[in-house]
Short mmCIF file of C-alpha atoms in Angstrom, two decimals:
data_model
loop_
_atom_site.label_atom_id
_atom_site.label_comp_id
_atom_site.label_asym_id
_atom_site.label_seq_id
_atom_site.Cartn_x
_atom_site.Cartn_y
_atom_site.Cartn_z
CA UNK A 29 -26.32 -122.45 -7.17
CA UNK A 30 -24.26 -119.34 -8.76
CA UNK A 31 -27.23 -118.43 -10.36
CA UNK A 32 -27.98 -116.51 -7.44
CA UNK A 33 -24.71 -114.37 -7.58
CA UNK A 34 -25.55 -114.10 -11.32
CA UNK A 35 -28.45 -112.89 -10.72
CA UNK A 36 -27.49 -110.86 -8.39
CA UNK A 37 -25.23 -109.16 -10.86
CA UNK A 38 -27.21 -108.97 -13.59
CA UNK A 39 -30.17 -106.84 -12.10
CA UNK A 40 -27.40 -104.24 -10.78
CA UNK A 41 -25.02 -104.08 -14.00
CA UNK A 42 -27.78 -104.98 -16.54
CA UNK A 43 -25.96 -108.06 -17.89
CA UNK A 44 -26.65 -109.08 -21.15
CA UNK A 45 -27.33 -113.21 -22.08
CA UNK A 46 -23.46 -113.60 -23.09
CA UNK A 47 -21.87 -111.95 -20.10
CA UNK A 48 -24.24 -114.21 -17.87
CA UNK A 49 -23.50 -117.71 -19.79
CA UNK A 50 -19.86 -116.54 -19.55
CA UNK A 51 -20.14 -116.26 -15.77
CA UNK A 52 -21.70 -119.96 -15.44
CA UNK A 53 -18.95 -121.36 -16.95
CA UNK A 54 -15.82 -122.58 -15.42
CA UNK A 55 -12.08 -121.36 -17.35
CA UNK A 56 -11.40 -124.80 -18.23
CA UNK A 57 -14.55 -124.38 -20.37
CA UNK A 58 -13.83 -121.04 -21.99
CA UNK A 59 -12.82 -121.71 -25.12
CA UNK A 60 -11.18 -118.90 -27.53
CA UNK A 61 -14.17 -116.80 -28.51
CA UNK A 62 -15.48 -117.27 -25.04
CA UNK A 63 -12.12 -115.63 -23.53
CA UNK A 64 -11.91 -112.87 -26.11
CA UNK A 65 -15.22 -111.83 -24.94
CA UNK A 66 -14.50 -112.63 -21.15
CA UNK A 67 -11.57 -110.61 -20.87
CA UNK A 68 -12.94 -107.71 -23.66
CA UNK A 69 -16.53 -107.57 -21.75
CA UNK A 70 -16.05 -108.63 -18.06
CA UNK A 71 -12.73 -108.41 -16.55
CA UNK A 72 -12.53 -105.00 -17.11
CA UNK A 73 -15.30 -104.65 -14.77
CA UNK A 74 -15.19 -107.16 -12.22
CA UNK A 75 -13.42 -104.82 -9.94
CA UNK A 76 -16.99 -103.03 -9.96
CA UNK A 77 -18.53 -106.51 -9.70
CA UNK A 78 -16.78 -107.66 -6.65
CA UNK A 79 -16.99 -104.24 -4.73
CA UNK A 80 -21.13 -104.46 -5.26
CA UNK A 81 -20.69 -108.03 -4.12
CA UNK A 82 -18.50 -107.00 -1.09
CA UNK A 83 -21.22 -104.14 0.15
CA UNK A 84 -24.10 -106.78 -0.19
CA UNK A 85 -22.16 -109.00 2.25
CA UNK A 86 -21.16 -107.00 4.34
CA UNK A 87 -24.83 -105.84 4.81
CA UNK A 88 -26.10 -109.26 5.48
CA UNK A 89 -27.12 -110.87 8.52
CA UNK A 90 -24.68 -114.04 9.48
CA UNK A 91 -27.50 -116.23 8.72
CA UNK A 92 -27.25 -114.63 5.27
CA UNK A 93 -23.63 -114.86 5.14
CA UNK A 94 -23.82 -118.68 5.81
CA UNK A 95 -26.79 -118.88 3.47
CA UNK A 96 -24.09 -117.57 0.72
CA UNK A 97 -20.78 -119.88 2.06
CA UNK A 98 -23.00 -122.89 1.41
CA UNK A 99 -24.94 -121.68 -2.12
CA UNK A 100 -20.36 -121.11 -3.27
CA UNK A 101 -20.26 -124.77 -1.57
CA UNK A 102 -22.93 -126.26 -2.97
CA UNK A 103 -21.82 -125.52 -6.75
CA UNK A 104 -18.64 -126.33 -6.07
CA UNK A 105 -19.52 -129.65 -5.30
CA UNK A 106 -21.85 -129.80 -7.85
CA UNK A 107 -18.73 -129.05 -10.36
CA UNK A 108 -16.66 -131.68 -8.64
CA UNK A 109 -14.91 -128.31 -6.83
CA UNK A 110 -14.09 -126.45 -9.78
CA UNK A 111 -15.09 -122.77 -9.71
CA UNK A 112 -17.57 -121.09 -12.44
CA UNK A 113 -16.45 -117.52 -12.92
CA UNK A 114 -19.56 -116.40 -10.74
CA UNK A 115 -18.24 -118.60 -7.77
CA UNK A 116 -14.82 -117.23 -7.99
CA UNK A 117 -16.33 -113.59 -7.58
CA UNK A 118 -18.42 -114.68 -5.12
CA UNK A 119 -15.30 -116.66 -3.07
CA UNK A 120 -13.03 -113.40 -3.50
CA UNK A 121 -15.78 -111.83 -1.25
CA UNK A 122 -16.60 -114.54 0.97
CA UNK A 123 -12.72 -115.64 1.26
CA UNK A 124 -11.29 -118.85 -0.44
CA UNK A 125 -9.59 -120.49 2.71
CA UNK A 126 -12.99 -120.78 4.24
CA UNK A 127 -15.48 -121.63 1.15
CA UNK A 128 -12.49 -124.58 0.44
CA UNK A 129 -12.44 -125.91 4.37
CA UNK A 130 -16.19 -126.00 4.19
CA UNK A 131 -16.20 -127.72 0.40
CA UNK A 132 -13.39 -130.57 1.83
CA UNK A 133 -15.98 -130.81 4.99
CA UNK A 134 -18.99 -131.48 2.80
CA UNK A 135 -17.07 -133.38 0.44
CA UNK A 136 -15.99 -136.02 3.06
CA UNK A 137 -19.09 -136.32 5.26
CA UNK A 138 -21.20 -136.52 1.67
CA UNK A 139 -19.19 -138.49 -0.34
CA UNK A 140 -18.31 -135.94 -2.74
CA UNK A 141 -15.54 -136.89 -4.81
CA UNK A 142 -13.82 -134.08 -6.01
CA UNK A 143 -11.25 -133.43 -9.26
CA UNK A 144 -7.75 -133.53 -8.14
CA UNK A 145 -5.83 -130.64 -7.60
CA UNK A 146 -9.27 -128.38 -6.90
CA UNK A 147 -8.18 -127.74 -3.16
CA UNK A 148 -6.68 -124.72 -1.99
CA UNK A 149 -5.27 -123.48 -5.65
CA UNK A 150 -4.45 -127.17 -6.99
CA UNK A 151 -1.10 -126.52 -8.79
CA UNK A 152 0.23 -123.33 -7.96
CA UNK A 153 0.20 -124.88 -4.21
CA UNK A 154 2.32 -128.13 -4.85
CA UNK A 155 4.73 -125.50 -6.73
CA UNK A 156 4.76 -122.92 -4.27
CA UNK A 157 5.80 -125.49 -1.57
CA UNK A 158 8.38 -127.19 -4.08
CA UNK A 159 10.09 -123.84 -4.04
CA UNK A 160 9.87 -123.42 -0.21
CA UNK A 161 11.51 -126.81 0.39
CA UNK A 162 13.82 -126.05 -2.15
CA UNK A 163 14.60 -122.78 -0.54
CA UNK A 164 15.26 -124.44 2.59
CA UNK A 165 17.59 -127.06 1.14
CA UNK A 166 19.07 -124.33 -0.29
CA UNK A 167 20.15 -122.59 2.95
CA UNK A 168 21.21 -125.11 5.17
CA UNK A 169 23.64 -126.21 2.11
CA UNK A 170 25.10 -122.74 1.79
CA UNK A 171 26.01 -123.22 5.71
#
């Protein structure tokens, strides 16, 4: 399903067969050449990638709009709700909060099962709310 944001990209920026097997695949499956080239050839222009993304969006009907929350959805699921790089572009557009309520959704009236930690971040979540209940602790000690 993020072959249509890769395609998307591709007819705009000319991409050439590396850049678009780099965007199909998720960073857990990057492996050290594929990162050298990710962050040599690509990162230095997805800021151009999601602001051409972000103006074809915004253009859209809602129909359209939906049609693209359920194509991020759909591969998601399809990757057991990890991101590709394409779906992360396309999710920093859409926004994550809702592309991740509508993946749990699907995933629970489907049957989806999902890899842990995929929701909402995964691990930088359970950390950031280990440090807010340790913050809390924290203060009402110090009184």
């Amino acid at each position: 399903m993020a072959v249509i944001f890769i395609e998307l990209l591709q007819k705009e920026f000319n991409l050439n067969e590396n850049e678009i097997n780099l965007l199909s695949k998720t960073t857990r499956q990057l492996k050290k050449d594929d990162r050298r080239a990710y962050f040599g050839q690509l990162k230095r222009r997805e800021k151009d990638f999601k602001s051409f993304m972000k103006r074809q969006y915004e253009t859209m009907t809602l129909e359209s709009q939906a049609q693209w929350l359920e194509s991020v959805v759909q591969s998601l699921l399809d990757r057991g709700g990890e991101p590709d790089l394409a779906d992360n572009l396309a999710m920093s557009v859409i926004g994550r909060i809702p592309v991740y309520n509508r993946m749990r959704e699907r995933a629970e009236k489907e049957g989806f099962k999902l890899k842990a930690l995929t929701n909402f971040g995964g691990m930088s979540t359970v950390i950031m709310l280990v440090g807010v209940i340790t913050a809390i602790v924290l203060y009402l000690t110090a009184k």
